[in-house]
Coordinates of C-alpha atoms (C1' of nucleotides) in Angstrom, one line a residue:
Chain E
M1 CA 172.4 46.2 205.7
T2 CA 174.4 43.8 203.7
I3 CA 176.4 41.3 205.8
R4 CA 180.1 41.3 205.2
T5 CA 182.4 38.7 206.7
R6 CA 186.0 38.0 206.3
F7 CA 188.5 35.2 206.5
A8 CA 191.9 36.6 207.4
P9 CA 194.6 33.9 207.5
S10 CA 198.3 34.3 207.9
P11 CA 200.2 32.8 205.1
T12 CA 202.3 30.4 207.2
G13 CA 202.0 27.1 205.4
Y14 CA 199.4 24.5 204.7
M15 CA 195.7 24.8 205.5
H16 CA 195.0 23.6 209.1
L17 CA 191.6 21.9 209.5
G18 CA 190.7 24.4 212.2
N19 CA 191.3 27.3 209.9
L20 CA 189.5 25.6 207.1
R21 CA 186.5 25.2 209.3
S22 CA 186.6 28.8 210.4
A23 CA 186.8 29.9 206.7
L24 CA 183.9 27.6 205.9
Y25 CA 181.6 28.9 208.7
T26 CA 182.5 32.4 207.8
Y27 CA 181.8 31.7 204.1
L28 CA 178.6 29.9 204.9
F29 CA 177.3 32.6 207.1
A30 CA 177.8 35.2 204.4
R31 CA 176.3 33.1 201.7
H32 CA 173.3 32.1 203.8
H33 CA 172.5 35.7 204.3
G34 CA 173.3 36.8 200.8
G35 CA 176.2 38.8 202.1
A36 CA 179.8 39.2 201.0
F37 CA 182.7 37.0 201.9
I38 CA 186.1 38.8 201.9
L39 CA 189.6 37.3 201.9
R40 CA 192.3 39.3 203.6
I41 CA 195.9 38.1 204.0
E42 CA 197.5 39.0 207.3
D43 CA 201.2 39.0 206.6
T44 CA 202.5 41.6 209.0
D45 CA 204.8 39.2 210.5
Q46 CA 207.4 38.8 207.8
A47 CA 209.4 36.4 209.9
R48 CA 206.7 33.8 209.7
F49 CA 205.9 34.3 206.1
V50 CA 206.1 31.2 204.0
E51 CA 206.7 31.4 200.3
G52 CA 203.8 30.0 198.3
A53 CA 201.5 29.9 201.3
V54 CA 199.2 32.5 199.8
D55 CA 198.7 30.2 196.8
V56 CA 197.9 27.3 199.0
I57 CA 195.2 29.4 200.5
Y58 CA 193.8 30.4 197.1
R59 CA 194.0 26.8 195.8
T60 CA 192.4 25.2 198.8
L61 CA 189.5 27.6 199.1
R62 CA 188.8 27.5 195.4
G63 CA 189.2 23.8 195.2
I64 CA 186.4 23.5 197.8
G65 CA 184.3 26.0 196.0
M66 CA 184.5 28.8 198.5
E67 CA 184.8 31.8 196.2
W68 CA 185.5 35.2 197.8
D69 CA 183.8 38.4 196.6
E70 CA 186.7 40.6 197.4
G71 CA 190.4 39.7 198.0
P72 CA 193.9 40.3 196.9
D73 CA 193.6 38.6 193.5
V74 CA 190.0 39.6 192.7
G75 CA 190.1 43.2 194.0
G76 CA 187.2 45.1 195.5
A77 CA 186.3 48.5 196.7
F78 CA 188.0 48.2 200.1
G79 CA 191.5 47.2 199.1
P80 CA 194.3 46.5 199.3
Y81 CA 193.5 43.1 200.8
V82 CA 197.0 42.2 201.9
Q83 CA 197.9 43.7 205.2
S84 CA 201.5 44.5 204.4
E85 CA 200.2 46.7 201.6
R86 CA 198.1 48.7 204.1
K87 CA 200.9 49.4 206.5
D88 CA 200.9 53.1 206.1
M89 CA 197.3 53.5 207.1
Y90 CA 197.6 52.4 210.7
L91 CA 199.8 55.1 212.2
P92 CA 197.5 58.0 211.3
Y93 CA 194.6 56.1 213.1
A94 CA 196.8 55.6 216.1
R95 CA 197.7 59.3 216.2
Q96 CA 194.1 60.2 215.9
L97 CA 193.5 58.2 219.1
V98 CA 196.4 60.0 220.8
E99 CA 194.8 63.3 219.8
A100 CA 191.6 62.2 221.3
G101 CA 193.3 61.2 224.6
K102 CA 192.5 57.5 224.1
A103 CA 196.1 56.4 223.5
Y104 CA 199.5 57.7 224.3
Y105 CA 203.2 57.5 223.3
C106 CA 205.3 55.2 225.4
F107 CA 209.1 55.4 225.5
C108 CA 209.7 52.6 228.0
A109 CA 212.6 50.4 226.8
K110 CA 211.9 46.7 226.4
E111 CA 214.5 45.8 229.0
D112 CA 213.0 48.1 231.6
L113 CA 209.6 46.7 231.1
E114 CA 210.9 43.2 231.5
A115 CA 212.6 44.1 234.7
R116 CA 209.5 45.7 236.1
R117 CA 207.5 42.7 235.0
A118 CA 209.9 40.3 236.7
E119 CA 209.7 42.4 239.9
A120 CA 205.9 42.3 239.9
E121 CA 205.9 38.6 239.2
A122 CA 208.4 38.0 242.0
R123 CA 206.0 39.7 244.3
G124 CA 203.4 37.3 243.0
E125 CA 201.5 40.0 241.2
V126 CA 200.0 40.0 237.8
W127 CA 202.0 42.4 235.6
K128 CA 200.2 45.1 233.9
Y129 CA 201.8 48.1 232.2
D130 CA 201.9 50.8 234.8
K131 CA 201.0 53.7 232.6
H132 CA 204.4 55.1 233.3
C133 CA 204.5 57.1 230.1
K134 CA 201.0 58.3 230.3
C135 CA 202.1 60.8 232.8
L136 CA 204.5 62.5 230.5
S137 CA 203.6 66.1 229.6
H138 CA 203.0 67.2 226.1
E139 CA 206.4 69.0 226.2
E140 CA 208.2 65.9 227.3
V141 CA 206.6 63.8 224.7
A142 CA 207.4 66.3 222.0
A143 CA 211.0 66.6 223.1
K144 CA 211.5 62.8 223.1
L145 CA 209.8 62.5 219.7
A146 CA 212.0 65.3 218.3
A147 CA 215.1 63.6 219.7
G148 CA 214.1 60.6 217.7
E149 CA 213.6 58.3 220.7
P150 CA 212.0 55.0 219.8
Y151 CA 208.4 54.8 220.9
V152 CA 205.3 52.7 220.7
I153 CA 201.7 53.8 221.0
R154 CA 199.5 52.3 223.7
Q155 CA 195.8 52.2 224.1
D156 CA 194.7 54.0 227.2
V157 CA 192.4 51.6 229.0
P158 CA 190.4 53.2 231.9
L159 CA 191.5 52.0 235.3
S160 CA 188.0 51.1 236.4
G161 CA 184.7 50.3 235.0
E162 CA 183.5 47.4 232.9
A163 CA 184.2 46.5 229.3
S164 CA 181.7 44.2 227.8
F165 CA 180.0 43.0 224.7
D166 CA 177.5 40.4 223.5
D167 CA 178.7 37.5 221.5
V168 CA 176.2 35.7 219.3
I169 CA 177.3 32.3 220.6
Y170 CA 178.6 33.0 224.1
G171 CA 176.2 35.7 225.2
H172 CA 177.2 38.6 227.4
I173 CA 181.0 38.7 228.2
A174 CA 182.1 41.3 230.7
V175 CA 185.5 42.0 232.1
D176 CA 186.8 44.5 234.6
C177 CA 188.9 47.3 233.0
A178 CA 191.2 46.9 235.9
D179 CA 192.2 43.5 234.4
L180 CA 193.0 44.9 231.1
D181 CA 196.5 45.9 230.0
D182 CA 197.3 49.0 227.9
M183 CA 198.0 47.1 224.8
I184 CA 200.4 48.3 222.2
L185 CA 198.8 49.6 219.0
I186 CA 201.9 50.6 217.0
K187 CA 205.2 48.8 217.5
A188 CA 208.6 50.5 217.7
D189 CA 209.2 49.6 214.0
G190 CA 206.1 51.6 213.1
M191 CA 204.0 48.6 212.2
P192 CA 200.7 47.9 213.9
T193 CA 200.2 45.0 216.2
Y194 CA 197.9 42.3 215.0
N195 CA 195.1 43.5 217.3
F196 CA 195.2 47.0 216.1
A197 CA 195.5 46.2 212.5
N198 CA 192.6 43.9 212.8
V199 CA 190.3 46.5 214.2
V200 CA 191.3 49.1 211.7
D201 CA 191.0 46.7 208.8
D202 CA 187.7 45.3 209.9
H203 CA 186.2 48.7 210.2
T204 CA 187.7 50.2 207.0
M205 CA 186.6 47.1 205.1
G206 CA 183.1 47.4 206.4
I207 CA 183.1 44.0 208.1
T208 CA 179.7 43.7 209.9
H209 CA 180.2 40.3 211.5
V210 CA 183.5 39.3 212.9
M211 CA 183.8 35.5 213.0
R212 CA 187.0 34.1 214.6
G213 CA 188.4 31.6 217.0
N214 CA 187.3 31.9 220.6
E215 CA 190.8 32.5 221.8
Y216 CA 189.9 36.1 221.2
L217 CA 186.9 36.0 223.4
A218 CA 188.7 37.5 226.4
S219 CA 190.4 40.2 224.5
T220 CA 187.4 41.4 222.5
P221 CA 186.2 43.8 225.2
K222 CA 189.6 45.6 224.6
Y223 CA 188.9 45.7 220.9
N224 CA 185.6 47.3 221.6
L225 CA 187.1 50.0 223.7
L226 CA 189.0 50.9 220.5
Y227 CA 185.9 50.9 218.4
D228 CA 184.3 53.2 221.0
A229 CA 187.4 55.4 221.1
F230 CA 187.1 55.9 217.4
E231 CA 183.3 56.3 217.7
W232 CA 183.0 53.5 215.2
E233 CA 180.1 51.1 215.2
R234 CA 181.0 47.8 216.7
P235 CA 180.7 44.7 214.6
V236 CA 178.7 41.7 215.6
Y237 CA 180.9 39.0 217.1
I238 CA 180.7 35.3 216.5
H239 CA 183.4 33.4 218.3
M240 CA 184.0 29.9 217.1
T241 CA 185.3 26.9 219.0
Q242 CA 188.5 25.1 218.3
I243 CA 188.9 21.6 216.9
M244 CA 190.5 19.4 219.5
R245 CA 192.7 16.3 219.2
D246 CA 191.5 15.1 222.6
A247 CA 190.0 16.8 225.6
Q248 CA 193.3 18.5 226.5
H249 CA 194.9 19.4 223.2
K250 CA 193.7 21.2 220.2
L251 CA 194.4 19.7 216.8
S252 CA 197.9 21.0 216.1
K253 CA 200.6 20.9 213.5
R254 CA 202.6 18.3 215.2
D255 CA 199.9 15.8 215.1
G256 CA 200.8 15.3 211.5
D257 CA 197.3 15.0 210.3
A258 CA 195.9 18.4 211.1
Y259 CA 196.2 19.7 207.6
Y260 CA 193.7 19.5 204.8
E261 CA 196.4 18.5 202.4
D262 CA 197.4 15.5 204.6
F263 CA 194.0 14.1 204.1
I264 CA 193.9 14.7 200.4
D265 CA 197.2 13.0 200.1
K266 CA 195.9 10.0 202.0
G267 CA 193.1 9.6 199.5
Y268 CA 190.2 11.5 201.2
L269 CA 187.7 13.3 199.1
S270 CA 187.6 17.0 199.5
E271 CA 183.8 17.0 199.7
A272 CA 183.9 14.5 202.6
I273 CA 186.4 16.5 204.5
V274 CA 184.4 19.6 204.2
N275 CA 181.2 17.8 205.1
Y276 CA 182.7 16.2 208.1
V277 CA 184.4 19.4 209.3
A278 CA 181.2 21.4 208.9
L279 CA 179.5 19.0 211.3
L280 CA 182.2 19.3 213.9
G281 CA 180.7 22.1 216.0
W282 CA 177.6 22.8 214.0
N283 CA 174.4 20.8 213.4
P284 CA 171.6 21.6 211.0
G285 CA 168.9 21.0 213.5
D286 CA 167.6 17.9 211.8
E287 CA 168.9 14.4 211.1
R288 CA 170.7 15.2 207.8
E289 CA 174.4 14.4 207.7
F290 CA 175.3 14.7 204.0
F291 CA 175.6 18.1 202.5
T292 CA 177.0 19.6 199.4
L293 CA 178.5 23.1 199.8
A294 CA 175.4 24.6 198.3
E295 CA 173.3 22.7 200.8
L296 CA 175.5 23.9 203.6
C297 CA 175.0 27.5 202.5
E298 CA 171.2 26.9 202.6
A299 CA 171.2 25.1 206.0
F300 CA 173.8 27.0 207.9
G301 CA 172.9 29.2 210.9
V302 CA 174.6 30.3 214.1
E303 CA 171.8 28.7 216.1
G304 CA 173.4 25.3 215.3
M305 CA 176.9 26.3 216.4
S306 CA 178.2 24.7 219.5
K307 CA 179.9 26.6 222.3
S308 CA 182.0 23.7 223.5
P309 CA 185.0 22.4 221.6
A310 CA 184.7 19.3 219.5
I311 CA 187.2 16.5 219.3
F312 CA 188.2 15.5 215.9
D313 CA 187.2 11.8 215.2
A314 CA 189.3 10.4 212.3
Q315 CA 187.1 7.3 212.4
K316 CA 184.0 9.2 211.6
L317 CA 185.7 11.2 208.9
T318 CA 186.8 7.9 207.4
W319 CA 183.3 6.5 207.5
M320 CA 182.0 9.6 205.8
N321 CA 184.7 9.4 203.2
A322 CA 183.7 5.8 202.5
E323 CA 180.1 6.9 202.1
Y324 CA 181.2 9.5 199.6
I325 CA 183.2 6.9 197.7
R326 CA 180.3 4.5 197.5
R327 CA 178.1 7.2 196.1
L328 CA 180.5 8.0 193.3
A329 CA 179.6 6.9 189.7
P330 CA 181.9 3.9 188.9
E331 CA 183.6 6.0 186.3
T332 CA 184.4 8.7 188.8
F333 CA 185.6 6.1 191.2
T334 CA 188.0 4.9 188.6
V335 CA 189.3 8.4 188.0
H336 CA 190.3 8.7 191.6
A337 CA 191.5 5.1 191.9
L338 CA 193.6 4.9 188.7
P339 CA 196.8 6.4 190.2
Y340 CA 196.6 3.8 192.9
Y341 CA 196.0 1.0 190.4
R342 CA 199.1 2.0 188.5
S343 CA 201.3 2.1 191.6
A344 CA 200.0 -1.3 192.5
G345 CA 200.8 -2.6 189.1
I346 CA 197.3 -3.4 187.9
G347 CA 196.8 -0.4 185.7
H348 CA 196.0 -2.6 182.7
M349 CA 193.1 -4.5 184.3
D350 CA 189.4 -4.0 183.6
T351 CA 188.5 -0.9 185.5
A352 CA 184.8 -1.6 185.5
V353 CA 185.3 -4.9 187.3
L354 CA 187.9 -3.4 189.6
A355 CA 185.4 -0.7 190.5
A356 CA 182.7 -3.3 191.0
I357 CA 184.8 -5.2 193.6
L358 CA 186.6 -2.2 195.2
Q359 CA 184.1 0.6 195.5
Q360 CA 182.2 -0.8 198.3
R361 CA 185.3 -1.8 200.2
T362 CA 187.4 1.4 199.8
E363 CA 187.3 3.8 202.7
I364 CA 190.2 5.9 201.5
F365 CA 191.9 5.5 198.2
S366 CA 195.3 4.9 199.6
Q367 CA 194.0 1.5 200.9
I368 CA 193.7 0.2 197.3
P369 CA 197.3 -0.9 196.6
G370 CA 197.2 -3.0 199.7
M371 CA 194.0 -4.6 198.8
V372 CA 195.0 -5.6 195.3
A373 CA 198.7 -6.3 195.5
F374 CA 198.0 -10.1 195.1
L375 CA 196.6 -9.4 191.7
A376 CA 199.8 -8.0 190.4
K377 CA 202.0 -10.7 192.0
A378 CA 201.3 -14.1 193.5
E379 CA 201.9 -14.2 197.2
E380 CA 203.2 -16.9 199.5
Y381 CA 200.5 -18.5 201.7
P382 CA 200.1 -21.3 204.2
L383 CA 198.2 -24.5 203.5
S384 CA 196.0 -23.7 206.4
Y385 CA 194.1 -21.1 204.2
F386 CA 192.5 -24.0 202.5
T387 CA 190.7 -25.0 205.7
N388 CA 187.4 -23.2 206.2
K389 CA 184.6 -24.7 208.3
K390 CA 181.7 -22.8 206.9
S391 CA 182.7 -23.7 203.3
K392 CA 183.3 -27.3 204.4
T393 CA 186.7 -27.4 203.0
N394 CA 190.2 -28.5 204.0
P395 CA 193.5 -29.2 202.1
D396 CA 192.3 -32.7 201.1
I397 CA 189.0 -31.5 199.8
A398 CA 190.7 -28.5 198.2
L399 CA 193.1 -30.7 196.3
D400 CA 190.3 -32.8 195.0
V401 CA 188.2 -29.8 194.0
L402 CA 191.1 -28.0 192.2
K403 CA 192.1 -31.0 190.3
R404 CA 188.6 -31.4 189.0
V405 CA 188.1 -27.7 188.3
L406 CA 191.4 -27.1 186.5
P407 CA 190.5 -29.1 183.3
E408 CA 187.1 -27.5 183.2
L409 CA 188.5 -24.0 183.3
E410 CA 191.2 -25.0 180.8
A411 CA 188.4 -25.9 178.4
L412 CA 186.4 -22.8 179.0
Q413 CA 186.0 -20.7 175.9
D414 CA 184.4 -17.6 177.3
W415 CA 186.8 -16.2 179.9
S416 CA 184.4 -13.5 181.1
I417 CA 182.8 -12.8 184.5
A418 CA 179.6 -14.5 183.3
G419 CA 181.4 -17.4 181.6
I420 CA 183.5 -18.2 184.6
H421 CA 180.6 -17.7 187.0
D422 CA 178.2 -20.0 185.2
L423 CA 180.8 -22.7 184.8
L424 CA 181.8 -22.8 188.4
I425 CA 178.4 -22.5 189.9
G426 CA 177.2 -25.1 187.4
L427 CA 179.9 -27.5 188.5
A428 CA 179.1 -27.1 192.1
Q429 CA 175.5 -28.0 191.3
V430 CA 176.4 -31.0 189.2
W431 CA 178.9 -32.2 191.8
G432 CA 176.3 -31.7 194.5
M433 CA 178.5 -29.5 196.7
K434 CA 178.0 -26.1 198.4
N435 CA 179.1 -23.2 196.3
G436 CA 181.6 -22.3 199.0
T437 CA 183.2 -25.8 199.0
L438 CA 184.2 -25.3 195.3
L439 CA 184.8 -21.5 195.3
W440 CA 186.8 -21.3 198.5
P441 CA 189.8 -23.4 197.3
V442 CA 189.7 -21.7 194.0
R443 CA 189.9 -18.3 195.5
I444 CA 192.6 -19.2 197.9
A445 CA 194.7 -20.7 195.1
L446 CA 194.2 -17.7 192.9
S447 CA 194.9 -15.1 195.5
G448 CA 196.9 -16.6 198.2
R449 CA 194.8 -14.6 200.7
E450 CA 192.1 -15.5 203.1
V451 CA 190.4 -12.1 202.6
T452 CA 190.2 -10.6 199.2
P453 CA 188.1 -7.9 197.5
G454 CA 185.8 -9.8 195.1
G455 CA 185.4 -13.5 194.9
A456 CA 186.9 -16.4 192.9
V457 CA 185.1 -15.4 189.7
E458 CA 186.2 -11.8 189.6
I459 CA 189.7 -12.7 190.6
A460 CA 190.0 -15.4 187.9
Y461 CA 188.7 -12.9 185.3
L462 CA 191.0 -10.1 186.3
L463 CA 194.1 -12.3 186.4
G464 CA 193.4 -13.5 182.9
R465 CA 193.3 -17.1 181.7
D466 CA 197.0 -17.8 181.7
E467 CA 197.8 -16.4 185.1
A468 CA 194.7 -17.8 186.7
L469 CA 195.4 -21.3 185.4
A470 CA 199.1 -21.1 186.4
R471 CA 198.1 -20.2 189.9
L472 CA 195.6 -23.0 190.1
R473 CA 198.3 -25.5 189.0
A474 CA 200.7 -24.0 191.6
G475 CA 198.0 -24.5 194.2
I476 CA 197.6 -28.1 193.2
A477 CA 201.3 -28.7 193.3
K478 CA 201.5 -27.0 196.7
L479 CA 198.7 -29.2 198.1
E480 CA 200.3 -32.4 196.7
V481 CA 203.6 -31.6 198.4
G482 CA 201.6 -30.9 201.5
E483 CA 203.4 -27.7 202.5
Chain O
rG1 C1' 198.1 32.6 239.7
rG2 C1' 194.2 36.8 237.8
rC3 C1' 190.4 37.1 234.2
rC4 C1' 187.1 34.8 230.4
rC5 C1' 184.8 30.4 228.6
rC6 C1' 183.2 25.2 228.5
rU7 C1' 181.0 20.3 230.8
rU8 C1' 174.6 14.9 227.8
rG9 C1' 177.3 7.7 226.1
rG10 C1' 184.3 6.3 223.9
rU11 C1' 183.4 10.5 219.8
rC12 C1' 180.0 14.1 217.2
rA13 C1' 175.4 15.6 218.9
rA14 C1' 169.5 16.5 219.7
rG15 C1' 167.2 18.5 223.9
rC16 C1' 165.8 24.8 225.3
rG17 C1' 160.9 22.8 233.1
rG18 C1' 157.2 17.3 232.6
rU19 C1' 160.8 12.7 227.0
rU20 C1' 161.0 5.2 227.8
rA21 C1' 167.1 11.4 227.2
rA22 C1' 166.8 11.3 219.8
rG23 C1' 170.2 10.2 215.8
rA24 C1' 175.2 9.2 213.7
rC25 C1' 180.3 7.1 214.2
rA26 C1' 182.7 3.4 217.0
rU27 C1' 181.7 -1.3 219.6
rC28 C1' 179.0 -6.1 220.3
rG29 C1' 175.5 -9.9 218.5
rC30 C1' 172.4 -12.0 214.6
rC31 C1' 170.9 -12.2 209.3
rC32 C1' 172.4 -12.0 204.1
rU33 C1' 176.6 -14.2 201.5
rU34 C1' 181.6 -17.1 197.3
rU35 C1' 186.1 -14.7 201.9
rC36 C1' 186.0 -9.6 203.4
rA37 C1' 183.2 -5.5 202.7
rC38 C1' 178.4 -3.5 201.6
rG39 C1' 173.3 -4.0 203.2
rG40 C1' 169.4 -5.4 207.0
rC41 C1' 167.9 -6.2 212.2
rG42 C1' 169.0 -5.8 217.3
rG43 C1' 172.1 -4.8 222.0
rU44 C1' 175.6 -2.3 225.5
rA45 C1' 176.6 2.8 226.6
rA46 C1' 175.4 9.6 228.9
rC47 C1' 172.9 14.4 231.7
rA48 C1' 180.7 15.9 236.2
rG49 C1' 179.4 16.6 241.7
rG50 C1' 176.6 19.4 245.5
rA51 C1' 173.1 23.0 247.1
rG52 C1' 169.0 25.8 245.9
rU53 C1' 164.3 27.8 242.7
rU54 C1' 160.0 24.8 241.4
rC55 C1' 154.5 20.6 242.1
rG56 C1' 158.5 18.9 238.9
rA57 C1' 165.0 19.8 236.9
rU58 C1' 169.4 17.4 231.7
rU59 C1' 167.0 22.2 231.1
rC60 C1' 167.0 28.2 235.6
rU61 C1' 170.6 30.2 239.8
rC62 C1' 174.9 29.5 242.9
rC63 C1' 179.1 26.7 244.6
rU64 C1' 182.8 22.9 243.8
rA65 C1' 185.6 19.9 240.5
rG66 C1' 187.7 19.0 235.8
rG67 C1' 189.1 21.0 231.1
rG68 C1' 190.3 24.9 227.7
rG69 C1' 191.6 30.0 226.4
rU70 C1' 194.1 34.5 227.6
rC71 C1' 197.4 37.6 230.2
rA72 C1' 203.9 39.7 224.2
rC73 C1' 206.7 45.6 220.5
rC74 C1' 203.3 36.9 217.8
rA75 C1' 199.5 36.5 214.8

RNA sequence: GGCCCCUUGGUCAAGCGGUUAAGACAUCGCCCUUUCACGGCGGUAACAGGAGUUCGAUUCUCCUAGGGGUCACCA
């Protein structure tokens, strides 16, 4: 048997990380077993439909490399793959169930139901549909139907007995039929409910393994009653955990950083996000942490899936992203960094040198402008920056050093990294001082910052001769004035 | 509230009757060093609680507690 899995998102906006991970696991499971991965769009709720959301789904999945074998835009033998285009196929299936005595027409008005529910709750009872309309005779039903009375079709759940199934991750799940409600299959508007459409779609599309969030765990026995009523073979169920923001709340839309796009915008690498998310709730069984999508396909298995929810740790994602950045070829780093260079006003500077000083220090690309702002524009700084114990320097020493360094640099022919480096290090040696004693004041005067990416040499080079010398002179003037 | 599920350091997480209870992130300290970062070395830190079963429980069972999910003509 060929394994067939599906990812069935609702087009309601951007790609939530929880959804992304569900899609990923579903994809990985199919690929690992040489099966098919199907994309189905669940858009039965037109009220929640968001324009362009389907494209977001396509773009995100493809951008990551998760290609689907069947779906709305690529076709397949089990189409259509958009639920709204399948709306006519559900009612016949529901009628088939009515014929078989596994479902029934219900004419109860919404208001009546709500009243009865309120009564039950007032008595402290749990409301369950009372099968009021199940007792209607064939004639009564036919009459109401003929009269055009609005109706829904409900699943007829046995009053007693046990409904159970075995989940791959959670094991045996059993619930008492007495606790199950007669859920609505077809709504008054003729459209199927999500639950019913899901069962029909999954079966008619030949889905063998249903992978979905564990919020469906408790209702799955009900789904299976439907499969049984149709005499369809039940799929294998794999319920997945949620991603949490903390122990109490799941990662949700209002956290502002629950979306894949949010992280891309902040300068995270797609590969790092996917890698991190894959590890949230799954482990390969060995010590590996870094995986390409292909490696994930190879390593993935349900044995490694966790049954308890995982809390999203932005710090670890950031660490992983930094690792991915460090492993980039310098040229690739530059491709990602360039937009940020431009916005920081240093787009004209030597990208090889920028990469050399920034790549090891960049955790997320959006940090770059803040790190390099001083290169584009000199910043105010206090004299206290010239004091550093380890480098054995203070404003007096700094003034002396800078005054002696300035003419040497002015005379330097070769304004390159090597040229500046050899000159400065050479001077420190000749003058018999620690490298730091000479380099610290120079770097402070050049950058105006205590902490900078790169050292005095790189900064002097990037600034260019004129600007570097100007900043040195300004530093000397500042030290002479003493403020 | 009924029903279902979950519970190893701050976080991810290994473990599947006998371990000094891995590893990673974070954190702390030291080293390297031209600041920071990178890198190297090391430290702190966990089996929710209680009964069983067993020669022996983190591991199996039950109970309690805490947390989550679900009880719609929403998906």
